[in-house]
CSV table of C-alpha atoms and ligand atoms in Angstrom, one decimal:
chain,number,residue,atom,x,y,z
A,1,MET,CA,-12.2,-11.4,-19.9
A,2,THR,CA,-15.2,-13.4,-21.3
A,3,SER,CA,-13.1,-16.1,-22.9
A,4,PRO,CA,-13.5,-19.6,-21.4
A,5,SER,CA,-9.7,-19.9,-21.2
A,6,VAL,CA,-9.5,-17.0,-18.8
A,7,HIS,CA,-9.4,-18.3,-15.2
A,8,LEU,CA,-7.8,-15.4,-13.4
A,9,VAL,CA,-7.9,-11.6,-13.7
A,10,THR,CA,-5.2,-9.7,-11.8
A,11,LEU,CA,-5.0,-6.0,-10.8
A,12,THR,CA,-2.0,-3.7,-10.0
A,13,ILE,CA,-3.7,-0.4,-10.6
A,14,THR,CA,-2.9,1.4,-7.3
A,15,GLN,CA,-5.5,2.5,-4.7
A,16,ALA,CA,-6.7,5.2,-7.1
A,17,GLY,CA,-8.0,2.6,-9.5
A,18,TYR,CA,-10.6,1.4,-7.0
A,19,HIS,CA,-12.5,4.6,-6.4
A,20,LEU,CA,-12.7,4.1,-2.7
A,21,ASP,CA,-13.7,6.5,0.0
A,22,LYS,CA,-11.8,7.0,3.3
A,23,SER,CA,-13.2,3.8,4.8
A,24,PHE,CA,-12.2,1.7,1.7
A,25,ASN,CA,-15.8,1.4,0.5
A,26,LEU,CA,-16.7,2.1,-3.1
A,27,ASP,CA,-17.2,5.8,-3.8
A,28,THR,CA,-20.2,5.7,-6.1
A,29,GLY,CA,-20.2,9.5,-6.1
A,30,ASN,CA,-16.9,9.3,-8.0
A,31,GLU,CA,-17.6,10.9,-11.4
A,32,GLU,CA,-16.2,8.0,-13.5
A,33,SER,CA,-17.8,5.3,-11.3
A,34,ALA,CA,-21.2,7.2,-11.7
A,35,GLN,CA,-20.8,7.4,-15.4
A,36,ASN,CA,-20.1,3.7,-15.6
A,37,LEU,CA,-23.2,2.9,-13.5
A,38,GLN,CA,-25.2,4.9,-16.2
A,39,ASN,CA,-23.7,2.7,-19.0
A,40,PRO,CA,-22.6,-0.5,-17.4
A,41,SER,CA,-22.2,-2.4,-20.7
A,42,THR,CA,-19.5,0.0,-21.9
A,43,PRO,CA,-17.3,0.3,-18.8
A,44,THR,CA,-14.2,2.4,-18.4
A,45,THR,CA,-13.2,1.7,-14.8
A,46,ALA,CA,-11.5,-1.5,-13.4
A,47,ILE,CA,-14.6,-2.3,-11.3
A,48,GLY,CA,-16.9,-1.6,-14.2
A,49,PHE,CA,-15.0,-4.1,-16.4
A,50,ILE,CA,-15.0,-6.8,-13.8
A,51,VAL,CA,-18.7,-6.6,-13.2
A,52,GLU,CA,-19.6,-6.5,-16.8
A,53,ALA,CA,-17.3,-9.4,-17.7
A,54,LEU,CA,-18.8,-11.4,-14.7
A,55,ARG,CA,-22.3,-10.6,-16.0
A,56,ARG,CA,-21.5,-11.8,-19.5
A,57,ARG,CA,-19.9,-15.0,-18.2
A,58,ARG,CA,-22.9,-15.8,-16.0
A,59,ASP,CA,-25.2,-15.2,-19.0
A,60,ARG,CA,-23.1,-17.6,-21.1
A,61,SER,CA,-23.0,-20.2,-18.3
A,62,LEU,CA,-19.2,-19.8,-17.9
A,63,THR,CA,-17.5,-20.2,-14.5
A,64,PRO,CA,-16.6,-16.8,-13.1
A,65,PHE,CA,-12.9,-16.0,-13.1
A,66,THR,CA,-11.0,-15.5,-9.9
A,67,THR,CA,-10.2,-11.7,-9.4
A,68,LEU,CA,-6.8,-11.2,-7.7
A,69,SER,CA,-5.6,-7.8,-6.5
A,70,GLY,CA,-1.9,-7.2,-6.1
A,71,ASP,CA,-2.4,-3.7,-4.8
A,72,ASN,CA,-1.2,-2.4,-1.4
A,73,LEU,CA,-4.6,-2.3,0.4
A,74,PRO,CA,-5.4,-3.7,3.8
A,75,LYS,CA,-7.0,-7.1,2.8
A,76,ASN,CA,-7.1,-6.2,-0.9
A,77,GLY,CA,-9.4,-9.1,-1.9
A,78,ASP,CA,-12.0,-8.2,0.7
A,79,ILE,CA,-12.0,-4.5,-0.3
A,80,LEU,CA,-12.2,-5.4,-4.0
A,81,ARG,CA,-15.1,-7.8,-3.4
A,82,ILE,CA,-17.0,-5.2,-1.4
A,83,ALA,CA,-16.4,-2.7,-4.1
A,84,VAL,CA,-17.5,-5.0,-6.9
A,85,LEU,CA,-20.6,-6.1,-5.0
A,86,ALA,CA,-21.6,-2.5,-4.1
A,87,TYR,CA,-21.3,-1.6,-7.9
A,88,ALA,CA,-23.1,-4.7,-9.0
A,89,GLU,CA,-25.9,-4.1,-6.5
A,90,GLN,CA,-26.5,-0.6,-8.1
A,91,ILE,CA,-27.0,-2.3,-11.5
A,92,ASP,CA,-28.9,-5.4,-10.7
A,93,PRO,CA,-29.3,-7.0,-7.2
A,94,GLN,CA,-29.5,-10.5,-8.8
A,95,LEU,CA,-26.1,-10.0,-10.4
A,96,ALA,CA,-24.7,-8.9,-7.1
A,97,ALA,CA,-26.1,-12.0,-5.5
A,98,TYR,CA,-24.7,-14.2,-8.2
A,99,ILE,CA,-21.2,-12.6,-7.8
A,100,ARG,CA,-21.4,-12.9,-4.0
A,101,ASP,CA,-22.2,-16.6,-4.2
A,102,ASN,CA,-19.9,-17.7,-7.1
A,103,ALA,CA,-16.9,-15.4,-7.6
A,104,THR,CA,-13.8,-15.2,-5.4
A,105,PHE,CA,-11.4,-12.4,-4.6
A,106,PRO,CA,-8.3,-13.9,-2.8
A,107,ASN,CA,-6.4,-11.5,-0.5
A,108,THR,CA,-2.7,-11.2,-1.3
A,109,VAL,CA,0.5,-9.6,0.0
A,110,VAL,CA,3.0,-8.5,-2.6
A,111,ASP,CA,6.3,-7.7,-0.9
A,112,ARG,CA,9.1,-6.4,-3.2
A,113,ILE,CA,10.6,-2.9,-3.5
A,114,VAL,CA,10.3,-1.5,-7.0
A,115,PRO,CA,11.6,2.1,-7.2
A,116,GLY,CA,10.5,4.4,-10.0
A,117,GLU,CA,12.4,4.1,-13.3
A,118,GLN,CA,15.6,5.9,-13.8
A,119,GLU,CA,18.1,6.5,-16.6
A,120,SER,CA,20.7,4.1,-15.2
A,121,ASP,CA,18.2,1.2,-15.3
A,122,TYR,CA,18.9,0.9,-19.1
A,123,ASP,CA,22.6,0.1,-18.4
A,124,TYR,CA,21.7,-3.3,-16.8
A,125,PRO,CA,20.2,-5.1,-19.9
A,126,SER,CA,22.8,-3.8,-22.2
A,127,ARG,CA,25.7,-4.6,-19.8
A,128,LEU,CA,24.5,-7.9,-18.5
A,129,LEU,CA,22.8,-9.4,-21.5
A,130,GLN,CA,23.9,-7.2,-24.4
A,131,VAL,CA,20.3,-6.4,-25.4
A,132,ARG,CA,18.5,-3.1,-25.6
A,133,ASP,CA,15.5,-3.3,-23.3
A,134,ARG,CA,13.1,-0.4,-23.8
A,135,SER,CA,11.3,-0.9,-20.5
A,136,PRO,CA,13.6,-2.4,-17.9
A,137,ILE,CA,12.3,-2.9,-14.4
A,138,VAL,CA,14.9,-3.0,-11.7
A,139,THR,CA,13.9,-4.5,-8.3
A,140,GLU,CA,15.6,-5.7,-5.1
A,141,PRO,CA,16.5,-9.5,-5.1
A,142,PHE,CA,14.0,-10.1,-2.2
A,143,TRP,CA,10.4,-11.1,-3.0
A,144,GLN,CA,7.5,-12.6,-1.2
A,145,PHE,CA,4.2,-13.2,-2.7
A,146,VAL,CA,1.5,-14.5,-0.5
A,147,VAL,CA,-1.9,-15.6,-1.8
A,148,GLU,CA,-5.0,-16.7,0.0
A,149,GLU,CA,-6.2,-20.1,-1.2
A,150,ASN,CA,-9.5,-19.0,-2.6
A,151,PHE,CA,-10.0,-19.7,-6.4
A,152,THR,CA,-13.1,-20.4,-8.4
A,153,SER,CA,-11.4,-23.0,-10.6
A,154,ASP,CA,-7.9,-24.0,-11.8
A,155,ARG,CA,-5.0,-21.9,-10.7
A,156,PRO,CA,-1.3,-21.8,-11.5
A,157,LYS,CA,0.9,-24.1,-9.3
A,158,TRP,CA,2.5,-21.0,-7.8
A,159,GLU,CA,3.7,-22.8,-4.7
A,160,ASP,CA,6.3,-24.6,-7.0
A,161,THR,CA,7.9,-21.2,-7.7
A,162,GLY,CA,8.1,-20.2,-4.0
A,163,VAL,CA,4.7,-18.4,-3.7
A,164,ILE,CA,3.2,-18.8,-0.2
A,165,MET,CA,-0.4,-20.1,-0.7
A,166,THR,CA,-2.3,-19.9,2.6
A,167,ARG,CA,-5.7,-19.8,4.2
A,168,ASP,CA,-4.7,-16.8,6.4
A,169,ILE,CA,-2.7,-13.9,5.1
A,170,ARG,CA,-3.1,-11.7,8.2
A,171,PRO,CA,0.3,-12.3,9.8
A,172,PHE,CA,2.1,-11.6,6.5
A,173,LEU,CA,-0.1,-8.5,6.0
A,174,TYR,CA,0.7,-7.1,9.4
A,175,LEU,CA,4.4,-7.7,8.9
A,176,LYS,CA,4.7,-6.2,5.4
A,177,SER,CA,2.4,-3.2,5.9
A,178,ARG,CA,4.0,-2.2,9.3
A,179,PHE,CA,7.7,-3.1,8.9
A,180,LEU,CA,8.0,-2.2,5.2
A,181,ASN,CA,5.3,0.2,4.1
A,182,ALA,CA,4.8,2.2,7.4
A,183,MET,CA,8.5,2.0,8.0
A,184,HIS,CA,9.2,3.3,4.4
A,185,SER,CA,6.9,6.3,5.2
A,186,PHE,CA,8.5,6.9,8.6
A,187,ILE,CA,12.0,7.0,7.1
A,188,ALA,CA,10.9,9.2,4.2
A,189,CYS,CA,9.1,11.7,6.6
A,190,LEU,CA,12.3,12.1,8.6
A,191,ALA,CA,14.5,12.2,5.5
A,192,VAL,CA,12.5,15.0,3.7
A,193,ARG,CA,12.8,17.1,6.8
A,194,ALA,CA,16.5,16.3,7.1
A,195,GLY,CA,17.0,17.1,3.3
A,196,ILE,CA,18.2,13.5,2.4
A,197,GLU,CA,17.6,12.4,-1.2
A,198,TYR,CA,17.7,8.6,-1.0
A,199,MET,CA,16.4,6.0,1.4
A,200,HIS,CA,19.8,4.2,1.8
A,201,GLU,CA,21.4,7.5,2.6
A,202,ALA,CA,18.9,8.1,5.4
A,203,MET,CA,19.6,4.7,6.8
A,204,ARG,CA,23.3,5.5,6.9
A,205,VAL,CA,22.8,8.4,9.3
A,206,PRO,CA,23.5,6.9,12.8
A,207,GLU,CA,20.8,8.8,14.5
A,208,ILE,CA,18.1,7.9,12.0
A,209,ASN,CA,19.3,4.2,11.9
A,210,LEU,CA,19.1,3.9,15.7
A,211,PHE,CA,15.7,5.7,15.8
A,212,ILE,CA,14.3,3.3,13.1
A,213,ARG,CA,15.4,0.3,15.1
A,214,LEU,CA,13.8,1.7,18.3
A,215,LEU,CA,10.7,2.4,16.2
A,216,MET,CA,10.6,-1.2,15.0
A,217,GLU,CA,10.6,-2.3,18.6
A,218,ASP,CA,7.6,-0.1,19.3
A,219,ILE,CA,5.8,-1.4,16.3
A,220,ALA,CA,6.5,-5.0,17.3
A,221,ALA,CA,5.1,-4.3,20.8
A,222,ALA,CA,1.9,-2.8,19.2
A,223,THR,CA,1.4,-5.6,16.6
A,224,PRO,CA,-0.7,-8.7,17.2
A,225,VAL,CA,1.9,-11.1,15.7
A,226,PRO,CA,4.3,-13.4,17.7
A,227,PRO,CA,7.4,-11.4,18.5
A,228,SER,CA,9.7,-14.1,16.9
A,229,LEU,CA,8.1,-13.5,13.6
A,230,CYS,CA,8.5,-9.7,14.0
A,231,GLU,CA,12.1,-10.1,14.8
A,232,GLU,CA,12.7,-12.4,11.8
A,233,TYR,CA,11.0,-9.9,9.5
A,234,ILE,CA,12.9,-7.0,11.0
A,235,ASP,CA,16.3,-8.8,10.4
A,236,ARG,CA,15.4,-9.3,6.8
A,237,VAL,CA,13.9,-5.8,6.1
A,238,LEU,CA,16.7,-3.7,7.6
A,239,PRO,CA,19.2,-4.6,4.8
A,240,ARG,CA,16.4,-4.1,2.2
A,241,LEU,CA,15.8,-0.6,3.5
A,242,SER,CA,19.5,0.2,3.4
A,243,ASN,CA,20.2,-1.3,0.0
A,244,GLU,CA,22.4,1.2,-1.8
A,245,ASP,CA,22.4,-0.8,-5.1
A,246,LEU,CA,18.7,0.1,-5.5
A,247,PRO,CA,18.5,3.9,-5.1
A,248,ASP,CA,15.0,4.7,-4.0
A,249,SER,CA,14.2,8.5,-3.7
A,250,THR,CA,12.7,9.7,-0.5
A,251,GLU,CA,10.5,12.0,-2.6
A,252,ARG,CA,8.9,8.9,-4.2
A,253,ILE,CA,8.1,7.3,-0.9
A,254,ALA,CA,7.1,10.6,0.7
A,255,SER,CA,4.5,11.2,-2.0
A,256,GLU,CA,0.9,11.0,-0.8
A,257,THR,CA,2.1,10.8,2.8
A,258,ALA,CA,-1.3,11.9,4.3
A,259,ARG,CA,-3.0,8.9,2.5
A,260,LYS,CA,-0.2,6.5,3.5
A,261,ILE,CA,-0.5,7.7,7.2
A,262,GLY,CA,-4.2,6.7,7.2
A,263,LYS,CA,-3.5,3.4,5.5
A,264,TYR,CA,-0.3,2.2,7.1
A,265,ILE,CA,0.4,4.3,10.2
A,266,LEU,CA,-3.0,4.9,11.9
A,267,PRO,CA,-3.6,1.2,12.4
A,268,ILE,CA,-0.3,1.0,14.3
A,269,LEU,CA,-1.3,4.0,16.4
A,270,GLU,CA,-4.7,2.4,17.2
A,271,ASP,CA,-3.0,-0.7,18.4
A,272,ALA,CA,-0.3,1.2,20.2
A,273,TYR,CA,-3.0,3.1,22.1
A,274,SER,CA,-5.0,0.0,23.1
A,275,ARG,CA,-1.8,-2.0,24.0
A,276,LYS,CA,-0.4,1.1,26.0
A,277,VAL,CA,2.7,1.4,23.9
A,278,SER,CA,4.2,4.9,23.9
A,279,MET,CA,3.3,6.9,20.8
A,280,LYS,CA,6.0,9.4,21.0
A,281,ARG,CA,8.4,7.8,18.6
A,282,LEU,CA,5.6,6.7,16.3
A,283,ILE,CA,4.4,10.4,15.9
A,284,LEU,CA,7.7,12.1,15.6
A,285,PRO,CA,8.3,11.3,11.9
A,286,ILE,CA,4.8,12.7,11.1
A,287,ALA,CA,5.6,15.8,13.0
A,288,ALA,CA,8.8,16.1,11.0
A,289,TRP,CA,6.9,15.7,7.7
A,290,MET,CA,4.4,18.3,8.7
A,291,LEU,CA,7.1,20.8,9.5
A,292,ALA,CA,8.7,20.1,6.1
A,293,VAL,CA,5.3,20.6,4.4
A,294,LYS,CA,4.5,23.8,6.5
A,295,GLU,CA,7.8,25.4,5.6
A,296,GLY,CA,8.1,23.8,2.1
A,297,ALA,CA,11.7,23.0,3.1
A,298,SER,CA,14.1,20.8,5.0
A,299,GLU,CA,15.5,21.8,8.3
A,300,SER,CA,18.5,23.5,6.5
A,301,GLY,CA,16.2,25.4,4.0
A,302,GLN,CA,16.4,23.1,0.9
A,303,PRO,CA,13.1,23.3,-0.9
A,304,TYR,CA,10.7,20.3,-0.4
A,305,HIS,CA,8.3,19.7,-3.2
A,306,VAL,CA,5.4,18.1,-1.4
A,307,LYS,CA,3.2,15.7,-3.5
A,308,ASP,CA,0.0,15.5,-1.5
A,309,THR,CA,-3.6,16.6,-1.7
A,310,PRO,CA,-3.7,20.3,-2.0
A,311,SER,CA,-6.3,20.6,0.9
A,312,VAL,CA,-3.9,18.7,3.2
A,313,VAL,CA,-1.0,21.0,2.3
A,314,THR,CA,-3.1,24.1,2.9
A,315,ALA,CA,-4.4,22.8,6.2
A,316,ILE,CA,-0.9,22.0,7.5
A,317,GLY,CA,0.3,25.5,6.2
A,318,GLU,CA,-2.6,27.1,8.3
A,319,GLY,CA,-1.5,25.1,11.4
A,320,ALA,CA,-4.5,22.9,11.7
A,321,ALA,CA,-4.4,20.0,14.2
A,322,ILE,CA,-3.3,16.7,12.8
A,323,SER,CA,-6.6,15.0,13.6
A,324,GLU,CA,-8.5,17.5,11.5
A,325,ILE,CA,-5.9,17.4,8.7
A,326,LEU,CA,-6.2,13.7,8.4
A,327,GLY,CA,-9.9,13.3,9.2
A,328,TRP,CA,-9.3,11.5,12.5
A,329,GLU,CA,-11.8,13.4,14.5
A,330,ASN,CA,-13.8,10.3,15.4
A,331,CYS,CA,-10.9,8.2,16.7
A,332,GLU,CA,-10.8,7.3,20.3
A,333,GLN,CA,-7.1,8.1,20.6
A,334,THR,CA,-7.2,11.3,18.6
A,335,GLN,CA,-6.6,13.5,21.6
A,336,VAL,CA,-3.4,11.7,22.5
A,337,ILE,CA,-2.1,11.8,18.9
A,338,THR,CA,-2.9,15.4,18.5
A,339,GLN,CA,-1.3,16.3,21.9
A,340,VAL,CA,1.9,14.4,21.1
A,341,ALA,CA,2.2,15.8,17.6
A,342,SER,CA,1.6,19.4,18.7
A,343,TYR,CA,4.2,19.0,21.5
A,344,LEU,CA,6.8,17.6,19.0
A,345,ILE,CA,6.1,20.2,16.4
A,346,ASN,CA,6.2,23.1,18.9
A,347,ARG,CA,9.4,21.8,20.5
A,348,SER,CA,11.4,21.6,17.3
B,1,NAI,N1,6.5,-0.3,-6.4
B,1,NAI,C1,6.5,-1.2,-5.3
B,1,NAI,O1,7.5,-1.2,-4.6
B,1,NAI,C2,5.3,-2.0,-4.9
B,1,NAI,C3,4.1,-1.7,-5.4
B,1,NAI,N2,3.0,-2.4,-5.0
B,1,NAI,C4,1.7,-2.1,-5.4
B,1,NAI,O2,1.5,-2.3,-6.8
B,1,NAI,C5,0.7,-1.4,-7.3
B,1,NAI,C6,1.3,-0.7,-8.5
B,1,NAI,O3,2.4,0.0,-8.1
B,1,NAI,P1,3.6,0.4,-9.1
B,1,NAI,O4,3.7,-0.6,-10.2
B,1,NAI,O5,4.8,0.8,-8.3
B,1,NAI,O6,2.9,1.7,-9.7
B,1,NAI,P2,3.1,2.4,-11.2
B,1,NAI,O7,2.8,3.8,-11.0
B,1,NAI,O8,4.4,1.9,-11.8
B,1,NAI,O9,1.9,1.6,-11.9
B,1,NAI,C7,0.6,1.8,-11.7
B,1,NAI,C8,-0.3,1.4,-12.8
B,1,NAI,O10,-1.7,1.5,-12.4
B,1,NAI,C9,-2.4,2.1,-13.5
B,1,NAI,N3,-3.5,3.0,-13.0
B,1,NAI,C10,-3.3,4.2,-12.3
B,1,NAI,N4,-4.5,4.7,-12.0
B,1,NAI,C11,-5.4,3.8,-12.5
B,1,NAI,C12,-6.8,3.8,-12.6
B,1,NAI,N5,-7.6,4.8,-12.1
B,1,NAI,N6,-7.5,2.7,-13.2
B,1,NAI,C13,-6.7,1.7,-13.8
B,1,NAI,N7,-5.3,1.7,-13.8
B,1,NAI,C14,-4.7,2.7,-13.2
B,1,NAI,C15,-1.3,3.0,-14.3
B,1,NAI,O11,-1.7,3.1,-15.6
B,1,NAI,C16,-0.1,2.1,-14.1
B,1,NAI,O12,-0.1,1.1,-15.2
B,1,NAI,C17,0.3,-0.4,-6.2
B,1,NAI,O13,-0.9,-0.6,-5.7
B,1,NAI,C18,1.4,-0.5,-5.2
B,1,NAI,O14,0.9,-0.4,-4.0
B,1,NAI,C19,3.1,-3.5,-4.2
B,1,NAI,C20,4.3,-3.8,-3.6
B,1,NAI,C21,5.5,-3.1,-4.0
B,2,F6P,O1,0.2,1.7,-2.8
B,2,F6P,P1,0.7,2.8,-2.0
B,2,F6P,O2,-0.1,2.9,-0.8
B,2,F6P,O3,0.9,4.1,-2.8
B,2,F6P,O4,2.0,2.3,-1.4
B,2,F6P,C1,3.2,2.3,-2.2
B,2,F6P,C2,4.3,2.1,-1.2
B,2,F6P,O5,4.6,0.8,-1.2
B,2,F6P,C3,6.0,0.6,-1.5
B,2,F6P,O6,6.0,0.4,-2.9
B,2,F6P,C4,6.6,-0.4,-0.7
B,2,F6P,O7,6.7,0.1,0.7
B,2,F6P,C5,6.6,2.0,-1.3
B,2,F6P,O8,7.8,1.9,-2.0
B,2,F6P,C6,5.5,2.8,-1.6
B,2,F6P,O9,5.7,4.0,-0.9
């Protein structure tokens, strides 16, 4: 990272790798972050490495590299920049000022479904290429990579390969985080309650399929992006969600649902509230998921192995209100959300 030939450092380390609090600010109280702050020249965290490398580059009069996040975070570059500056500030305010003025953190949107590895993935390379690949990665054919034009120096000519280079990633972020990420969670929430193992199987159930299409209309009405762009994205995403050649387990998507609701679904609810779009359909999948968690089972009694924070699981088991469970007490629209959720849960 301190070599003059390095122009770009990229991260795909999941949200956990950033040590953020609920508001997406750096959690300096995190044990590993705190340890790194004590010994900044021997970092172990991603943020610690970035700051130390930028410090060494500054001291050697090298241009700072561009730091590019490929993680699913709302405005991932802005969040990374804030985290890096907060960490650097604790070490040396002058270093923080230098990074603020000289380093860049482009926002990106990475849009491609990559399910977890499974045994059958190993068949592809041997069948198609007659080679044995020990770490095949199977993805869908669709991909979209959107990168904000914000680099400190040379960058690859990604546009020649189909990457969208733009000054404003917001419309792409709205479309992907709402019609893919949130939609994934909505389908998975319904599917785990219905006892369905794969995403494409859920999309084959006529009632779920119809519900998902109606839900997309609600999301489009709540989203500040031109309707024609929403419609175009919806037309492309529906076959992706139904792709039976790429089995994606509902359990994978339903893992960490509480965190994903905060990241992907709460912003939709906030917009729905201010734009006066009904929240009933938007909350129903969350209510279904809470029932599956509470009972540890699908509607027909198949066990559901929830992968979520133990405190969330306990709170749901004890019948706590959704606002309390997800830490939404301070939201203006909390009462409405809680009332609708309680109504849906009690009715089913
Ligand atoms: N799988 C998908 O369909 C898509 C994933 N993404 C994003 O890409 C990122 C990676 O996702 P996947 O490759 O699916 O996950 P993965 O679980 O296959 O890989 C995660 C990687 O992050 C590393 N990591 C985990 N915790 C870390 C920490 N505290 N510090 C440093 N590294 C850490 C792991 O060692 C692993 O190499 C995520 O942020 C995800 O949101 C974005 C679009 C689609
Ligand atoms: O990074 P996060 O918030 O865990 O999001 C991962 C989600 O993104 C996707 O990879 C694409 O929606 C899902 O398959 C997965 O649930």
